[in-house]
PDB file of C-alpha atoms in Angstrom:
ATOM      1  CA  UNK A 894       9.055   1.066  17.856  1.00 84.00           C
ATOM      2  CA  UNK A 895       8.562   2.940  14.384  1.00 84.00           C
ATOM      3  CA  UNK A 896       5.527   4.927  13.812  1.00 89.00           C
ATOM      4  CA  UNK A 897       4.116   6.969  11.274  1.00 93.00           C
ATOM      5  CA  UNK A 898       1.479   9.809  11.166  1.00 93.00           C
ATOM      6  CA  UNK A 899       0.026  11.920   8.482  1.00 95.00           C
ATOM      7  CA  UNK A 900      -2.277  14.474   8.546  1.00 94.00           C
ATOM      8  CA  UNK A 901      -4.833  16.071   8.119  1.00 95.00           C
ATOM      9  CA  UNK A 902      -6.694  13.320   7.629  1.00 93.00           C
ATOM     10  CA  UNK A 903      -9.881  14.123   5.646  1.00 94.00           C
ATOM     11  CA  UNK A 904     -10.049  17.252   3.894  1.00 95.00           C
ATOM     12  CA  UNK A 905     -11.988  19.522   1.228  1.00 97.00           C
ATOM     13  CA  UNK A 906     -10.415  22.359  -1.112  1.00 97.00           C
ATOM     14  CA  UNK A 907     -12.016  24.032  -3.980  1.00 97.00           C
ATOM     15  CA  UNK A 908     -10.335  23.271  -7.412  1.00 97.00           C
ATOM     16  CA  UNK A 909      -7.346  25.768  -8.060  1.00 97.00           C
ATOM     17  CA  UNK A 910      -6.476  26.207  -4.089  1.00 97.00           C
ATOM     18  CA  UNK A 911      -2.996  24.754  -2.714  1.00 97.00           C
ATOM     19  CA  UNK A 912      -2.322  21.219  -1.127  1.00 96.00           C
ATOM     20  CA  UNK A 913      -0.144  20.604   1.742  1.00 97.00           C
ATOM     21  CA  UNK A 914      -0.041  17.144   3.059  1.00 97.00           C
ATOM     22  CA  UNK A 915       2.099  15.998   5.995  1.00 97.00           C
ATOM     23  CA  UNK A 916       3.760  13.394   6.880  1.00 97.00           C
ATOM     24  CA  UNK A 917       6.165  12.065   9.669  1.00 97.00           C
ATOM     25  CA  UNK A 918       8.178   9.052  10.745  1.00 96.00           C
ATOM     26  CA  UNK A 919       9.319   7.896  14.591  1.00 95.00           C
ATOM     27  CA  UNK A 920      11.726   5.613  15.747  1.00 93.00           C
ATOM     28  CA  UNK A 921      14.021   4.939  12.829  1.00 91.00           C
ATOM     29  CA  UNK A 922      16.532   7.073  10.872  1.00 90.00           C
ATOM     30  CA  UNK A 923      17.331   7.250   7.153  1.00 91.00           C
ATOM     31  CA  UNK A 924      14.069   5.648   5.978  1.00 92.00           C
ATOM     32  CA  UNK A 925      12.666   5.891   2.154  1.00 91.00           C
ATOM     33  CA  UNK A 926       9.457   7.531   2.188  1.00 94.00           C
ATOM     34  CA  UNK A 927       6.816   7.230  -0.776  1.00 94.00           C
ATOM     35  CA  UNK A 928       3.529   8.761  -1.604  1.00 95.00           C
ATOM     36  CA  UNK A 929       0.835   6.763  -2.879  1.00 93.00           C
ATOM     37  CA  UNK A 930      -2.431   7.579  -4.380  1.00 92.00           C
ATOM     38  CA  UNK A 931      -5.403   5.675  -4.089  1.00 85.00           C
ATOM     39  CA  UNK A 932      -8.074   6.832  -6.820  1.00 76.00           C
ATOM     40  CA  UNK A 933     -11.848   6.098  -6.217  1.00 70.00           C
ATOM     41  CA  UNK A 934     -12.658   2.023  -7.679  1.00 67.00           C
ATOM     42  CA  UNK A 935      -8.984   1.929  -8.652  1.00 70.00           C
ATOM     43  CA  UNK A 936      -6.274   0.199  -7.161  1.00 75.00           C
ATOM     44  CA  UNK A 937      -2.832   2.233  -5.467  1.00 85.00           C
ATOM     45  CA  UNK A 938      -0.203   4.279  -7.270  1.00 88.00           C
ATOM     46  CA  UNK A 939       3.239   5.338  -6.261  1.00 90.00           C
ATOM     47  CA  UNK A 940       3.735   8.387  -6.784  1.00 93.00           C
ATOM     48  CA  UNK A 941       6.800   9.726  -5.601  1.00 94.00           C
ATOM     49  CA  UNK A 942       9.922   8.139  -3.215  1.00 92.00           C
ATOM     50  CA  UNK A 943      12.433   9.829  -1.488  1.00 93.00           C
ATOM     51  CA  UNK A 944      15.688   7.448  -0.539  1.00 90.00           C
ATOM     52  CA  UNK A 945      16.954  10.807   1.645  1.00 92.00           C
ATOM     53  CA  UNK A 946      16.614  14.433   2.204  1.00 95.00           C
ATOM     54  CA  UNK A 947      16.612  16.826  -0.687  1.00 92.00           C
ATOM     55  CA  UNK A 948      16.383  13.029  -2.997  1.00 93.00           C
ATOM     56  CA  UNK A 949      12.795  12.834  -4.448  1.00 94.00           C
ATOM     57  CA  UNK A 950      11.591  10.905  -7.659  1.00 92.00           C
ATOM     58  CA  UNK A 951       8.380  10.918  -9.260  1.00 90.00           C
ATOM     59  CA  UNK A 952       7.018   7.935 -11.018  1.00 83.00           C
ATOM     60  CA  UNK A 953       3.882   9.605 -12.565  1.00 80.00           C
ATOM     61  CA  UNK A 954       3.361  13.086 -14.475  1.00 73.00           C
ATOM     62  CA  UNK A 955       1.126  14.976 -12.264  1.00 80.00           C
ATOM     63  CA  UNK A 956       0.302  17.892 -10.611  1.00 89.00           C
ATOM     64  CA  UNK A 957       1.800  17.234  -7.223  1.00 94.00           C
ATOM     65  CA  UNK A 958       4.782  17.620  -6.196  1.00 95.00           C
ATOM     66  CA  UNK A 959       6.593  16.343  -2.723  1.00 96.00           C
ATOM     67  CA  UNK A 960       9.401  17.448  -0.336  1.00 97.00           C
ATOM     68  CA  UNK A 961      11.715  16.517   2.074  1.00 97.00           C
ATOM     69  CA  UNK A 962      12.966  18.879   4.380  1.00 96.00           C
ATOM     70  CA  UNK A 963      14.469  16.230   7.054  1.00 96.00           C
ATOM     71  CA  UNK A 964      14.882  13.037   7.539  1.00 96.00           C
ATOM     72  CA  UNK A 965      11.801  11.704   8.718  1.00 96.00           C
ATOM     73  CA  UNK A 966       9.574  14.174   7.233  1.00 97.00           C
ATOM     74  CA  UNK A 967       7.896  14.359   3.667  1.00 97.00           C
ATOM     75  CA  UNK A 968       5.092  16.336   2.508  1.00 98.00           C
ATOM     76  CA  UNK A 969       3.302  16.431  -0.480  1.00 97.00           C
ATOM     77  CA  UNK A 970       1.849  19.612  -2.083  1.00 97.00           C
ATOM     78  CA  UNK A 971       0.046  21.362  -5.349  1.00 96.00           C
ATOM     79  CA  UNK A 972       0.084  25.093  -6.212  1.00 96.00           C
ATOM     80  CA  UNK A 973      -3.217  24.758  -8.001  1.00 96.00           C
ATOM     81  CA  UNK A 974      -5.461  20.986  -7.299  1.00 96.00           C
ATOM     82  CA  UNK A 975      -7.532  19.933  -9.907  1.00 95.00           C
ATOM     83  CA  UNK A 976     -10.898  17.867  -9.890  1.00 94.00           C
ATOM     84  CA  UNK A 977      -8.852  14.962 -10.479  1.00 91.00           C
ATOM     85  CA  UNK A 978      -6.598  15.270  -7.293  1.00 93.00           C
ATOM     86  CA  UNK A 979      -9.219  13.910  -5.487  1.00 92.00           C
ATOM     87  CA  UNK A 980      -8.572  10.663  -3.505  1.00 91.00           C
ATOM     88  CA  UNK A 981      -6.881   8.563  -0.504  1.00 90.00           C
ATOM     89  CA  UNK A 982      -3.367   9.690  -0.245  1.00 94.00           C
ATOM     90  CA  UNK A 983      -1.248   7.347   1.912  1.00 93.00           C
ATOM     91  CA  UNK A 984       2.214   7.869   3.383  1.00 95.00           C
ATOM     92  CA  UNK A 985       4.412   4.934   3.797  1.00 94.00           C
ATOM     93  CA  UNK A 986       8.473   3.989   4.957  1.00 93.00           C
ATOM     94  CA  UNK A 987      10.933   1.357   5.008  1.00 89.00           C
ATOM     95  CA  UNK A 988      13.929   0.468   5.965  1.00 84.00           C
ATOM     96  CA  UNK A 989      16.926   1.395   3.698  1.00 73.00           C
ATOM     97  CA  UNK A 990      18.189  -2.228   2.618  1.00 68.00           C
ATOM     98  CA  UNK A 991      16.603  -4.108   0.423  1.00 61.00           C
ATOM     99  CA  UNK A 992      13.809  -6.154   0.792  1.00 63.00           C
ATOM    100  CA  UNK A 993      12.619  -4.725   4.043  1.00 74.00           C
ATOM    101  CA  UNK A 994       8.459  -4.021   4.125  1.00 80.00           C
ATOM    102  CA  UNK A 995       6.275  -0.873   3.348  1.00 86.00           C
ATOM    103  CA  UNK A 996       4.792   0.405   6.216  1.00 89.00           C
ATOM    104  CA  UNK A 997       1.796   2.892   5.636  1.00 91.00           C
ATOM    105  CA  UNK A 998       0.233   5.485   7.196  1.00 91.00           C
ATOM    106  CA  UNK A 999      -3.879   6.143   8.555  1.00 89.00           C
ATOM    107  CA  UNK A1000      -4.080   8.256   4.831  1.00 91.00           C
ATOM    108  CA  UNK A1001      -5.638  11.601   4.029  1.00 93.00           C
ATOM    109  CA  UNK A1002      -9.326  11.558   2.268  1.00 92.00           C
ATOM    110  CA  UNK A1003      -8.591  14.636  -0.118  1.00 94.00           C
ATOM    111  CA  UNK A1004     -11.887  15.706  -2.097  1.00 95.00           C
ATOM    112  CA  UNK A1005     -11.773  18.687  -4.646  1.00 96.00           C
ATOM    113  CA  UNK A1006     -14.961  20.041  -5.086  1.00 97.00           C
TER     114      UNK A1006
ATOM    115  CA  UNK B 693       6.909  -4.359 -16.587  1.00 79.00           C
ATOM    116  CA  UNK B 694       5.920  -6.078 -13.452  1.00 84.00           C
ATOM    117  CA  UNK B 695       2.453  -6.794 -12.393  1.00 87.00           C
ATOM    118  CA  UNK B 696      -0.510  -8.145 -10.146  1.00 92.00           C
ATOM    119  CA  UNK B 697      -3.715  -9.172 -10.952  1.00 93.00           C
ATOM    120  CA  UNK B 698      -6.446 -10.214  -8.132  1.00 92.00           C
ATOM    121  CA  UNK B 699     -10.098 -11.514  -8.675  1.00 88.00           C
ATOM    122  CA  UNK B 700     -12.413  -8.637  -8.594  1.00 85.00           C
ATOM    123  CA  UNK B 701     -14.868  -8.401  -5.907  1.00 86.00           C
ATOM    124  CA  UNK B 702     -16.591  -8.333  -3.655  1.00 94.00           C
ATOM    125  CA  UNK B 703     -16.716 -11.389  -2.516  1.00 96.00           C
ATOM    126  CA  UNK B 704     -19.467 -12.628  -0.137  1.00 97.00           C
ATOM    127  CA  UNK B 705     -19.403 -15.011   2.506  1.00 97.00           C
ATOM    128  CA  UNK B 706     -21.321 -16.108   5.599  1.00 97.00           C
ATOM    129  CA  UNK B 707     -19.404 -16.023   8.690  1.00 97.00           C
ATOM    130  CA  UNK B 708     -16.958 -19.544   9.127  1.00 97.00           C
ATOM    131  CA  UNK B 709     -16.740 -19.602   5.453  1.00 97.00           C
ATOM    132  CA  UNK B 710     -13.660 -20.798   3.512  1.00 98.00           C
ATOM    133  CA  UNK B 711     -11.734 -17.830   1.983  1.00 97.00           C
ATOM    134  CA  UNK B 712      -9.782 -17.770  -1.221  1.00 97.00           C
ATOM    135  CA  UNK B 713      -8.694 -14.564  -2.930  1.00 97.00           C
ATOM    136  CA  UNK B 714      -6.754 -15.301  -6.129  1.00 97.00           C
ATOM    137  CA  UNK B 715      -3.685 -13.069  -6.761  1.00 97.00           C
ATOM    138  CA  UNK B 716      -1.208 -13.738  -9.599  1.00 97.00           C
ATOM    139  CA  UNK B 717       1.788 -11.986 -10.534  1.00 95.00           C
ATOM    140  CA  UNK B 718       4.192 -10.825 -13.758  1.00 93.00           C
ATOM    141  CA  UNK B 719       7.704 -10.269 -12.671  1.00 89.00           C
ATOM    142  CA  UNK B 720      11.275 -10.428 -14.352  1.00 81.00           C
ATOM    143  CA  UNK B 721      12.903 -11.503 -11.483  1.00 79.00           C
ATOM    144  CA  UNK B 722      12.194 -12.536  -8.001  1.00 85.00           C
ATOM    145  CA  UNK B 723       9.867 -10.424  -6.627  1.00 90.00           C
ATOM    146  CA  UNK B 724       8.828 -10.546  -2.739  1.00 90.00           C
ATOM    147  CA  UNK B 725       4.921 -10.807  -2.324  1.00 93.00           C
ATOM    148  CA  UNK B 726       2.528  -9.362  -0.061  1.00 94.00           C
ATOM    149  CA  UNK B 727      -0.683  -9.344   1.066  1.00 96.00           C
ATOM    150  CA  UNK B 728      -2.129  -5.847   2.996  1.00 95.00           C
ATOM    151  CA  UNK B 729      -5.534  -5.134   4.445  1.00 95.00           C
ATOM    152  CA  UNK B 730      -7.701  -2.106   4.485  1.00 91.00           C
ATOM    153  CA  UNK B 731     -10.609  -2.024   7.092  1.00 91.00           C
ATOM    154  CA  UNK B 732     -13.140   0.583   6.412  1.00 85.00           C
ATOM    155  CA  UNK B 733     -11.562   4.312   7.030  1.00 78.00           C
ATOM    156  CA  UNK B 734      -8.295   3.083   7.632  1.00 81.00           C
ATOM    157  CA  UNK B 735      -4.755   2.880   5.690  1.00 82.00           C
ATOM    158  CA  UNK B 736      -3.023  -0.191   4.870  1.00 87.00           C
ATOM    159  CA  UNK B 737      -1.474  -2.547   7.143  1.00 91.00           C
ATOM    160  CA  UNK B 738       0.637  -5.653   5.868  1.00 92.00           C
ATOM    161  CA  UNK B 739      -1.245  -9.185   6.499  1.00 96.00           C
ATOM    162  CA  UNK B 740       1.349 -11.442   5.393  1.00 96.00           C
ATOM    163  CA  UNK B 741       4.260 -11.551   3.161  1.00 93.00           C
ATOM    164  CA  UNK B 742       6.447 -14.095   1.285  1.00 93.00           C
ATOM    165  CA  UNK B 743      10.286 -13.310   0.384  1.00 89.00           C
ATOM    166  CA  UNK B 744      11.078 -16.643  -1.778  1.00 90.00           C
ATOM    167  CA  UNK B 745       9.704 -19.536  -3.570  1.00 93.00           C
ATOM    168  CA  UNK B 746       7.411 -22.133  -1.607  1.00 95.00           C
ATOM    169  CA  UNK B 747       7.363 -19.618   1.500  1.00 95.00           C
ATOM    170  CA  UNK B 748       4.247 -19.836   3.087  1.00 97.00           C
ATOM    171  CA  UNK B 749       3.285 -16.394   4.816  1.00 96.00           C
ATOM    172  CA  UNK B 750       0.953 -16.475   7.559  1.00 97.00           C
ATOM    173  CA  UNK B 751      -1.064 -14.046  10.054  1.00 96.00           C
ATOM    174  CA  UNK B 752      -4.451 -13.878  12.266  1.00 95.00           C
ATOM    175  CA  UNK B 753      -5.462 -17.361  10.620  1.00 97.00           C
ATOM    176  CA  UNK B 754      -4.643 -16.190   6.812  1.00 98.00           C
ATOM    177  CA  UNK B 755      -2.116 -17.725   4.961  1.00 98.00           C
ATOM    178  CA  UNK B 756      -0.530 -17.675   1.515  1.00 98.00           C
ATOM    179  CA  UNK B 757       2.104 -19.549  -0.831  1.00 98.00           C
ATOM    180  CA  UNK B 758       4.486 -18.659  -2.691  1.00 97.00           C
ATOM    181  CA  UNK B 759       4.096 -20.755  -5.811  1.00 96.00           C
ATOM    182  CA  UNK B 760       7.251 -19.666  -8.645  1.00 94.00           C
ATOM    183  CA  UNK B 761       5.384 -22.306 -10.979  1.00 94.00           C
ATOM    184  CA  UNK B 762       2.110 -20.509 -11.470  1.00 95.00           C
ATOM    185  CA  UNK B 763       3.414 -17.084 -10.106  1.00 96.00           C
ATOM    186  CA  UNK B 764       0.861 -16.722  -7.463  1.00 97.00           C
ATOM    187  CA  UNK B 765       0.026 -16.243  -3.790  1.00 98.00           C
ATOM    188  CA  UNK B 766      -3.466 -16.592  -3.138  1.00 98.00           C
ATOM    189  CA  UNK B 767      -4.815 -15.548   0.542  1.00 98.00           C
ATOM    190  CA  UNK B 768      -6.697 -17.962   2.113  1.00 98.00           C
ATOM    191  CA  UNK B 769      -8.269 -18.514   5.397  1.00 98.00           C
ATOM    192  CA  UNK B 770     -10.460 -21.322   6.317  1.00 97.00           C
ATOM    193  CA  UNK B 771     -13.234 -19.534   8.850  1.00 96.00           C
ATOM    194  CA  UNK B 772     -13.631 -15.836   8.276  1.00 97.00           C
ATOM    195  CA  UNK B 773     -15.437 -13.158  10.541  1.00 97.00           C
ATOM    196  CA  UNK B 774     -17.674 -10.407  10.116  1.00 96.00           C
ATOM    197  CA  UNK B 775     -14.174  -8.603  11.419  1.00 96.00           C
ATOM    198  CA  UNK B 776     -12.559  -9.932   8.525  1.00 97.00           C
ATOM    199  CA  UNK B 777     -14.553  -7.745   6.519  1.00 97.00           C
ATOM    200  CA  UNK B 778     -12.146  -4.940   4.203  1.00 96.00           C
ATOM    201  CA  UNK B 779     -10.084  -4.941   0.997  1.00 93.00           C
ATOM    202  CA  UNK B 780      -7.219  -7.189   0.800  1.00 96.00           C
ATOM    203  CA  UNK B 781      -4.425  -5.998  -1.781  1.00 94.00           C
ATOM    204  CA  UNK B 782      -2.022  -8.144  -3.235  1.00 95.00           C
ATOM    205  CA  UNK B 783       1.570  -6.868  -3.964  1.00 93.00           C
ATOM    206  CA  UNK B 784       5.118  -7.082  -4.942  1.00 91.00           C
ATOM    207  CA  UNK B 785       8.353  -5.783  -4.810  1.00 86.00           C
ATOM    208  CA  UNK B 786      11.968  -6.566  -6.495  1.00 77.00           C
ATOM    209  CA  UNK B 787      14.231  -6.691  -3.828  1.00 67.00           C
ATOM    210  CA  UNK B 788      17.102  -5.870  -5.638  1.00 67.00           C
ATOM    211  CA  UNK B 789      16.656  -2.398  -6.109  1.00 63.00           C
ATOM    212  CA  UNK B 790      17.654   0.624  -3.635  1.00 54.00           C
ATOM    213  CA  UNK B 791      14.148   1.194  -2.631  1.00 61.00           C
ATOM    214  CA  UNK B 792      10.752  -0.336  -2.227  1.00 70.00           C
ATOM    215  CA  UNK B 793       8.947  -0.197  -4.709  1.00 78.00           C
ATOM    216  CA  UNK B 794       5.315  -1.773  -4.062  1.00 85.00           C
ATOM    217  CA  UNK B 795       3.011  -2.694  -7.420  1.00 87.00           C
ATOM    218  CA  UNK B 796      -0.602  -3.456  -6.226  1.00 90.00           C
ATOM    219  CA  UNK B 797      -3.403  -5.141  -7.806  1.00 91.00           C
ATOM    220  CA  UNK B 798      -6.775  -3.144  -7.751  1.00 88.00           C
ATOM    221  CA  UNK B 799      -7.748  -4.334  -4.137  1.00 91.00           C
ATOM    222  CA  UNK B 800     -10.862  -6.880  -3.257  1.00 94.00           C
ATOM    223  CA  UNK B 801     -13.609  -6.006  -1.666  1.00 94.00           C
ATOM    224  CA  UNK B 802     -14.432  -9.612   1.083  1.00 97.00           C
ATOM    225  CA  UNK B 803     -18.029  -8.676   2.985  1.00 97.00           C
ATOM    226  CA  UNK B 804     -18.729 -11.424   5.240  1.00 97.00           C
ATOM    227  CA  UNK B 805     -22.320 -11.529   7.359  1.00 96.00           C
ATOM    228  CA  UNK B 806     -23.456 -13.410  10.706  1.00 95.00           C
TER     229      UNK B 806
END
């Protein structure tokens, strides 16, 4: 069966320090990946997708930015986080055709203080 | 562009309680709906989902239609739990295009009590 971990999952960095996020996917090959942000009393945001390695499109102007060094792994990163980075990051996958479900990970708590 | 809108919470019940959670939709085409569930520290997990018109998704006692003619899918279920206690997005996606692309509403908040 698939799975899907990310990690760490709760964590606190001063404003200005780097962001690494982490994220992997079992059991399946050639997924999409996405990033998705989930701001406090607001609802979820895509924020990037990845269809395959190298492949990654961002659907918001931010400060992030996200990778995808293999198949099944996609990580999600700042040089500098800002006060308004904080939030509940969640990784998710599908399947490659059409129509098949999201699938999302525990999510990292991320709080810039 | 497309959209969701879901009642604002939360919404409080006593346990055994009839549940409805009101989710409409703005699409151009024919979007696959969904309904995912957040308990308390947790990420998402899909509930229930709905790929065409008049589908009726259903999991752990929830259920929800897929009604074209007033674009919604409203979650309902007709004795809740204290379990049943979380935020319940609703969502969809075109399936036409080469990737997934979920649009959320902003989430309800469902507190139920003994």
């Amino acid at each position: 069966s698939q799975t899907i971990h990310q990690w760490p999952a709760t964590l606190v960095q001063p404003v200005g320090s780097p962001l690494s996020l982490e994220c992997t996917v079992e059991g399946t090959s050639n997924p999409n990946l996405y990033w998705y942000r989930q701001a406090a009393g607001r609802g979820l945001q895509l924020l990037f997708y990845s269809v395959g390695i190298g492949q990654i499109s961002s659907e918001v102007p931010q400060n992030l930015s996200a990778s995808r060094p293999q198949d099944r792994q996609f990580i999600l990163s700042s040089k500098k986080l800002l006060l308004s980075d904080s939030g509940f990051y969640l990784c998710a996958w599908s399947g490659d055709n059409p129509g098949n479900t999201i699938y999302f990970g525990e999510g990292s708590w991320l709080t810039v203080v | 562009g497309d959209s969701v809108t879901q009642m604002e919470g939360p919404v409080t019940l006593s346990e055994e309680a009839f549940l409805t959670i009101n989710c409409t939709y703005t699409a151009t085409g024919y979007p696959s709906l969904f309904w995912y569930v957040q308990y308390p520290g947790e990420g998402l997990q899909l509930l229930l989902k709905a790929t065409k018109a008049d589908d009726k998704g259903s999991n752990k006692g929830f259920e929800a239609t897929y009604r074209k003619e007033t674009t919604s899918f409203h979650l309902e279920k007709g004795s809740v739990q204290v379990s049943d206690s979380a935020v319940y997005f609703c969502a969809l996606s075109d399936p036409n295009t080469g990737f997934q692309k979920l649009v959320f509403g902003t989430g309800t908040r469902l507190l139920v009590s003994p």
